[in-house]
Short mmCIF file of C-alpha atoms and ligand atoms in Angstrom, two decimals:
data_model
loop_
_atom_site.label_atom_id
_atom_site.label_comp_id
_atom_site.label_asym_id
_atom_site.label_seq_id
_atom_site.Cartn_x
_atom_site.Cartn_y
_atom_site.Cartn_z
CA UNK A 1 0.00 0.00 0.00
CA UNK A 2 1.31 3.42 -0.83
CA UNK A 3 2.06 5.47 2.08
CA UNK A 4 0.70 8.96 1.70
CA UNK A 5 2.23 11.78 4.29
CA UNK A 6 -0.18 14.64 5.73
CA UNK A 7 0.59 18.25 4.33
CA UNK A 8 3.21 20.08 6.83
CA UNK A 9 0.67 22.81 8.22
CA UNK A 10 1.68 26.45 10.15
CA UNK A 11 2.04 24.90 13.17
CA UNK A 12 4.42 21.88 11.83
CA UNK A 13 6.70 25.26 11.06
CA UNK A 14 5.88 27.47 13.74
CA UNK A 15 7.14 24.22 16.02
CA UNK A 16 10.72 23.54 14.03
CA UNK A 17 11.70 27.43 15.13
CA UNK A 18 10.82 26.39 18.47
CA UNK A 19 13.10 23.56 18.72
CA UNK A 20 15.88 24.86 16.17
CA UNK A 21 14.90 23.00 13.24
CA UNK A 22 16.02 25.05 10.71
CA UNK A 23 13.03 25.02 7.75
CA UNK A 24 13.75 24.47 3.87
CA UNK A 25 11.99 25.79 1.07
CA UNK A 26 12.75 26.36 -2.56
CA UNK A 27 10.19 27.74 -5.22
CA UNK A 28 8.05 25.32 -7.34
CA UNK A 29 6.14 26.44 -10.60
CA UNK A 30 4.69 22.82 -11.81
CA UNK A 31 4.05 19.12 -10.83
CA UNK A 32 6.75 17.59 -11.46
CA UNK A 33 9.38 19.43 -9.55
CA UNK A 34 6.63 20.01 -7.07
CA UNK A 35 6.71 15.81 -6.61
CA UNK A 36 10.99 15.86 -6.85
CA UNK A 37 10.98 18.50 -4.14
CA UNK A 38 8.45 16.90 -1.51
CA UNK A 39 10.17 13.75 -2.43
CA UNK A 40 13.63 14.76 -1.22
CA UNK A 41 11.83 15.92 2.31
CA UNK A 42 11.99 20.03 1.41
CA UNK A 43 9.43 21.38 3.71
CA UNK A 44 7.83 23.90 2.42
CA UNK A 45 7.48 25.15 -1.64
CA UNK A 46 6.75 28.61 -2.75
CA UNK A 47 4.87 29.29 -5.98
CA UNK A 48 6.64 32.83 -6.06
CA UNK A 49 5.71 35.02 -8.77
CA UNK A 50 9.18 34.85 -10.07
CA UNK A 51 8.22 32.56 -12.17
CA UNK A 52 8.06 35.80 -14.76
CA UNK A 53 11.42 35.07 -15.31
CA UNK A 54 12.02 31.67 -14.55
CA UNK A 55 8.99 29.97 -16.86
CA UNK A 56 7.93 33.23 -18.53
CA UNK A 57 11.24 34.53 -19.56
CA UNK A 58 10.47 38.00 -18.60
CA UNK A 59 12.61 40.36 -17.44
CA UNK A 60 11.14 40.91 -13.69
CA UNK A 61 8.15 39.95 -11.59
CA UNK A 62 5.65 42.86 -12.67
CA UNK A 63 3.79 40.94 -15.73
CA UNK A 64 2.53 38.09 -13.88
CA UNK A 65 -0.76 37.72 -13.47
CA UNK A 66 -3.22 36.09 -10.91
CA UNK A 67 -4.53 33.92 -13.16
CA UNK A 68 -0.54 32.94 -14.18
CA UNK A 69 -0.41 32.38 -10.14
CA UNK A 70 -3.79 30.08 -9.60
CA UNK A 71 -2.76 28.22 -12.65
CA UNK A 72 0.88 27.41 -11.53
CA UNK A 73 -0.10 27.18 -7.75
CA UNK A 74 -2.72 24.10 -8.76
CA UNK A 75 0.17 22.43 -10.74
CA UNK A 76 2.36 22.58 -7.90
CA UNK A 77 0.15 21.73 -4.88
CA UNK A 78 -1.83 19.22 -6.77
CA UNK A 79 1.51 16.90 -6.89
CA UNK A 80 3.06 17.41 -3.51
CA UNK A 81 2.23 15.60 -0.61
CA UNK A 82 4.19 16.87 2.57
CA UNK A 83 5.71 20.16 1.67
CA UNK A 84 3.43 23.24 3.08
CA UNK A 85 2.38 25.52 -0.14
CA UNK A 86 2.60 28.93 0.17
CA UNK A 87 1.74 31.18 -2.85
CA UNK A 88 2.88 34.61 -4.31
CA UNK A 89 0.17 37.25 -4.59
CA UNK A 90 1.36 39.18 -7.45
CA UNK A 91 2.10 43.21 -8.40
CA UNK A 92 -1.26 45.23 -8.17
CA UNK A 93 -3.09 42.20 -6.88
CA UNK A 94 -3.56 43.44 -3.25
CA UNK A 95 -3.56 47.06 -4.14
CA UNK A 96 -6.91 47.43 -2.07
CA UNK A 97 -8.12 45.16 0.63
CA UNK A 98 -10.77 43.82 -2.19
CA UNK A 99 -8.51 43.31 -4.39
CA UNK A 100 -6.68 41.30 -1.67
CA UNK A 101 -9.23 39.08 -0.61
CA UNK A 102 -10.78 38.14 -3.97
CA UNK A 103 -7.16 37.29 -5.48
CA UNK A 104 -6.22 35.36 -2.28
CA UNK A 105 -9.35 33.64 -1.99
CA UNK A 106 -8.59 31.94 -5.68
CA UNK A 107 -4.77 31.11 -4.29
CA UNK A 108 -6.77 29.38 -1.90
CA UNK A 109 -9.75 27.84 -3.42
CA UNK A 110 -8.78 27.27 -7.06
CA UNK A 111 -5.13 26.81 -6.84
CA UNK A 112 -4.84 24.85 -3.26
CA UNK A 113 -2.30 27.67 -1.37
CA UNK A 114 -2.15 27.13 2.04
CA UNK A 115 -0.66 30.37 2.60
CA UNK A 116 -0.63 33.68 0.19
CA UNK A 117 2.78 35.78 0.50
CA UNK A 118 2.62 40.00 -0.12
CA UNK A 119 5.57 42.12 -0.30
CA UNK A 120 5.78 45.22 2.03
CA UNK A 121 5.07 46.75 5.16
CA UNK A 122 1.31 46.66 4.28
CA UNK A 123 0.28 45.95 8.08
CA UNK A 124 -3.60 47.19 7.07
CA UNK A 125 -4.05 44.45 4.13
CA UNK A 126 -2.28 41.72 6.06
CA UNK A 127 -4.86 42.55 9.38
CA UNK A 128 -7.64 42.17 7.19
CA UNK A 129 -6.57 38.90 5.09
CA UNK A 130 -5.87 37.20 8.79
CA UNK A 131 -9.08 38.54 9.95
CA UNK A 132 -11.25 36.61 6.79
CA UNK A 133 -9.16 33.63 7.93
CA UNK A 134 -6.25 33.70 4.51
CA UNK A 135 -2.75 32.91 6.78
CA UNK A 136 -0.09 35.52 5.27
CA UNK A 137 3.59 35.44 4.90
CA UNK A 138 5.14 39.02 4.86
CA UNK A 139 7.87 39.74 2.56
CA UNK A 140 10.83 42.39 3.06
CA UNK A 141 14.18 43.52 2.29
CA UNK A 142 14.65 43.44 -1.38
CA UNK A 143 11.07 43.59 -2.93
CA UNK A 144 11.16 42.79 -6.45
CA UNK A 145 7.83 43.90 -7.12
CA UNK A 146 8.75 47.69 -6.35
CA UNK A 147 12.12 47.48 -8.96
CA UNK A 148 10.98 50.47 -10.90
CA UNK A 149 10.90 52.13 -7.53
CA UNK A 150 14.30 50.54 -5.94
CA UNK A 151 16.22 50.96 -9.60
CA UNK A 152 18.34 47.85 -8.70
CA UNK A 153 18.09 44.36 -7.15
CA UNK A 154 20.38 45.44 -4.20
CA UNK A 155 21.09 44.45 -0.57
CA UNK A 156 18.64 46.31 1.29
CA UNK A 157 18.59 47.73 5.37
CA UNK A 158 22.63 48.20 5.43
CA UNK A 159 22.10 51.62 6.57
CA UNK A 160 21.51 51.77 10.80
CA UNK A 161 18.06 54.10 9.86
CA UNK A 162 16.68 51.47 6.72
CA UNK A 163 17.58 48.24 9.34
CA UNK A 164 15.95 49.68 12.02
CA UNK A 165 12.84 50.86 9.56
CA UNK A 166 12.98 47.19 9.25
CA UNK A 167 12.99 45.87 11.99
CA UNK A 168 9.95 48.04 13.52
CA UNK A 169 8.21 46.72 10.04
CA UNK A 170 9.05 43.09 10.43
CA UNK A 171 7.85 43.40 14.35
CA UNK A 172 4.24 45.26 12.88
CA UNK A 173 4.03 42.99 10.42
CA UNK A 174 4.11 39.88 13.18
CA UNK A 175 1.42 42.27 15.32
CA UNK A 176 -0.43 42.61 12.04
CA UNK A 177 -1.16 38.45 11.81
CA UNK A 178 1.67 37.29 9.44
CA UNK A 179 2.57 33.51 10.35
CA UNK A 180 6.19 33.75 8.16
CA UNK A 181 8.41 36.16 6.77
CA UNK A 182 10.56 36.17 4.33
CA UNK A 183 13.68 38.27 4.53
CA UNK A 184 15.39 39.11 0.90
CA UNK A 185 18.76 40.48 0.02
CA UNK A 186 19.38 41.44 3.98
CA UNK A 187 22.72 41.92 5.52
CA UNK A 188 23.20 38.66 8.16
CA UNK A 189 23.42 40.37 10.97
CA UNK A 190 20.17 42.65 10.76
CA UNK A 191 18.53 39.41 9.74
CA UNK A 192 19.64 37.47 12.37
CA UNK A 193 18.21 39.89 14.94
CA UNK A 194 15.27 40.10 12.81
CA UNK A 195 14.90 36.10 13.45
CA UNK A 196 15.84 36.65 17.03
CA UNK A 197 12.99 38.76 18.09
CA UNK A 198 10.24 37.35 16.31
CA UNK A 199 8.28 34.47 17.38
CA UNK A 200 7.01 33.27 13.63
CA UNK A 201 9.66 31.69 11.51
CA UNK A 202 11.81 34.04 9.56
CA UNK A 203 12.36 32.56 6.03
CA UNK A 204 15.80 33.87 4.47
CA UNK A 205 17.19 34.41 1.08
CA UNK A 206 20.59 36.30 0.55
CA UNK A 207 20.06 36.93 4.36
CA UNK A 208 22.60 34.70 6.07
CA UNK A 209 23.09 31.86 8.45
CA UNK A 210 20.99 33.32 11.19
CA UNK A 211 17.59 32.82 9.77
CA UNK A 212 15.26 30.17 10.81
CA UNK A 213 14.77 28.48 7.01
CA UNK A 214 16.13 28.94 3.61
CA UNK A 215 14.77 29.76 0.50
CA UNK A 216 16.09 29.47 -2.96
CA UNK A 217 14.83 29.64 -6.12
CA UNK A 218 14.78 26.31 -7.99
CA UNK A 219 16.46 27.48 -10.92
CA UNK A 220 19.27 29.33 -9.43
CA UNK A 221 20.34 26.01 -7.09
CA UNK A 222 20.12 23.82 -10.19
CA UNK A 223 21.94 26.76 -11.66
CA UNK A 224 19.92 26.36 -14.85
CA UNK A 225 19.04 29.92 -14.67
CA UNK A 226 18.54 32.23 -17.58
CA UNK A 227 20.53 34.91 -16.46
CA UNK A 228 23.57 35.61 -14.21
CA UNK A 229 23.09 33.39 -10.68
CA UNK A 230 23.12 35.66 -7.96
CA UNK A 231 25.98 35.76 -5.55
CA UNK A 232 23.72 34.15 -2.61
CA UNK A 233 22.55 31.28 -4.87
CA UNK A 234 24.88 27.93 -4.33
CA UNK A 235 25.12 25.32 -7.58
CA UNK A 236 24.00 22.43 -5.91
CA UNK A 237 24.32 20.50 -9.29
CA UNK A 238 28.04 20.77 -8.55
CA UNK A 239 29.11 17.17 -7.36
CA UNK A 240 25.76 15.79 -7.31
CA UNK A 241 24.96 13.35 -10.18
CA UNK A 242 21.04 14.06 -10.58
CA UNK A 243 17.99 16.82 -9.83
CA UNK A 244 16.97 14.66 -6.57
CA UNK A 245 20.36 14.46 -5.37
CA UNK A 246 20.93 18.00 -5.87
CA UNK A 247 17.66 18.93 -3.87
CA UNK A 248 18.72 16.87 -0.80
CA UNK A 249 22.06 17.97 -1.02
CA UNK A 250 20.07 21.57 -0.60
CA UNK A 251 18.44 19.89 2.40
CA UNK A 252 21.05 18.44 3.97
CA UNK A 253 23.26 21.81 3.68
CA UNK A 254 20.28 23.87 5.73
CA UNK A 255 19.52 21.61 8.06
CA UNK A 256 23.14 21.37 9.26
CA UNK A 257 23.28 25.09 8.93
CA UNK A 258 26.08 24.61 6.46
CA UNK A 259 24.22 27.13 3.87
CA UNK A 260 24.60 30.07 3.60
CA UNK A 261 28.41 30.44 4.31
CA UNK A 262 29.74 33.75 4.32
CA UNK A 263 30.27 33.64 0.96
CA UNK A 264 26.56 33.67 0.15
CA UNK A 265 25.54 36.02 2.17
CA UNK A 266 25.70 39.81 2.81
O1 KIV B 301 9.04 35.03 -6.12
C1 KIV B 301 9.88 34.42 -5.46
O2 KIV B 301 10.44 33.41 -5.87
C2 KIV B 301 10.21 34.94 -4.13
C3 KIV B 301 11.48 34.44 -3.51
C4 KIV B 301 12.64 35.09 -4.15
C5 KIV B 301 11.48 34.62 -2.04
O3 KIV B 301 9.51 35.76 -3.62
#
């Protein structure tokens, strides 16, 4: 008989910070990664709207669509068995608190997120998404939906005002309802205190050893990429002789808290 594990759920997550457990993620766009990665024991996938440039070929975030994000969220959670699903709500698509609930209601309902993710310190959305029951993962540091804004994809917070700005945002984004954060592009220290004083799980990419999970996209690790890797993205195709192995290699390396090393981080 086939053995079929229960989804990881909030509190599955919520309980590895507790004991130390560091959490791993990577992004997920369709089924059959989506199996791969639940396969090799990652614990949580996120149908992240960067998918505009890894399956869409674009050259940032901004075109994707909702309906790009239900369809691509159903692929991926409809093949995964263990990992908890957390989906992107794209640019414009929580521009009002409507807007917000409509779009994460079909994350939810038509695409099988168990979580939606929004970028920014938008403390008044994220109340009122926990409030009609959608659980939220926050999102700052680099935001790649605000690039016309930021001008670059840069390390953000290295100033002593910006990392305390963010700080008091990560803290009123945790009093706002937000169950996980991601930190992106954050100098390792500020992230680590970030981690430190929150009590939901702090998700990091291109923010350093300190966090309490990892996130990569699936492209960059695989380093099948269509651009340049970035410099916090490890090729974890090097020395491994498949996908699978490459993905538990991934695993192993954040559970042990041997990635990121210095060199991958800020
Ligand atoms: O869209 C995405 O893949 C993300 C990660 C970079 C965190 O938001």
């Amino acid at each position: 008989m086939t053995h079929i594990e229960k989804p990881l759920s909030i509190n599955d997550l919520t309980a590895m910070k507790q004991r130390g457990e560091k959490i791993t993620c990577l992004t997920a766009y369709d089924a059959s990664f989506s199996a791969l990665i639940d396969k090799a024991g990652i614990d949580m996938m996120l149908v992240g709207d960067s998918l505009g440039m890894t399956i869409q070929g674009h050259g940032s975030t901004l075109p994707v669509t909702i309906a790009d994000m239900v369809y691509h969220t159903r692929c991926v959670s409809h093949a995964r068995q263990r990992a908890f699903v957390v989906a992107d709500l794209p640019f414009m698509a929580y521009a009002t608190t409507a807007l917000a609930t409509e779009n994460a209601a079909k994350l939810m309902q038509q695409g099988g997120a168990q979580m939606v993710k929004l970028e920014g310190a938008r403390f008044e959305i994220v109340s009122f998404l926990v409030g009609q029951g959608v659980p939220v993962c926050g999102h700052l540091g680099l935001l790649p939906q605000s690039i016309n804004q930021l001008g670059a994809y840069s390390v953000q917070g290295k100033e002593p005002a910006a990392a305390d700005k963010m700080m008091e945002e990560a803290l009123g984004l945790q009093q706002a309802g937000v169950a996980l954060l991601v930190l992106e592009c954050v100098p390792a220290p500020l992230a680590t205190a970030i981690s430190g004083q929150l009590q939901i799980p702090v998700i990091g990419i291109g923010a350093g050893l300190g966090c309490d999970g990892q996130v990569l996209v699936l492209q960059d690790m695989l380093n099948i990429g269509i651009g340049k890797r970035p410099r916090f993205a490890k090729d974890f195709m090097q020395g491994a002789d498949s996908v699978e192995a490459a993905i538990r290699a991934y695993h192993l390396a954040v559970k042990q808290s041997l990635f990121p090393t210095a060199e991958h981080s800020f």
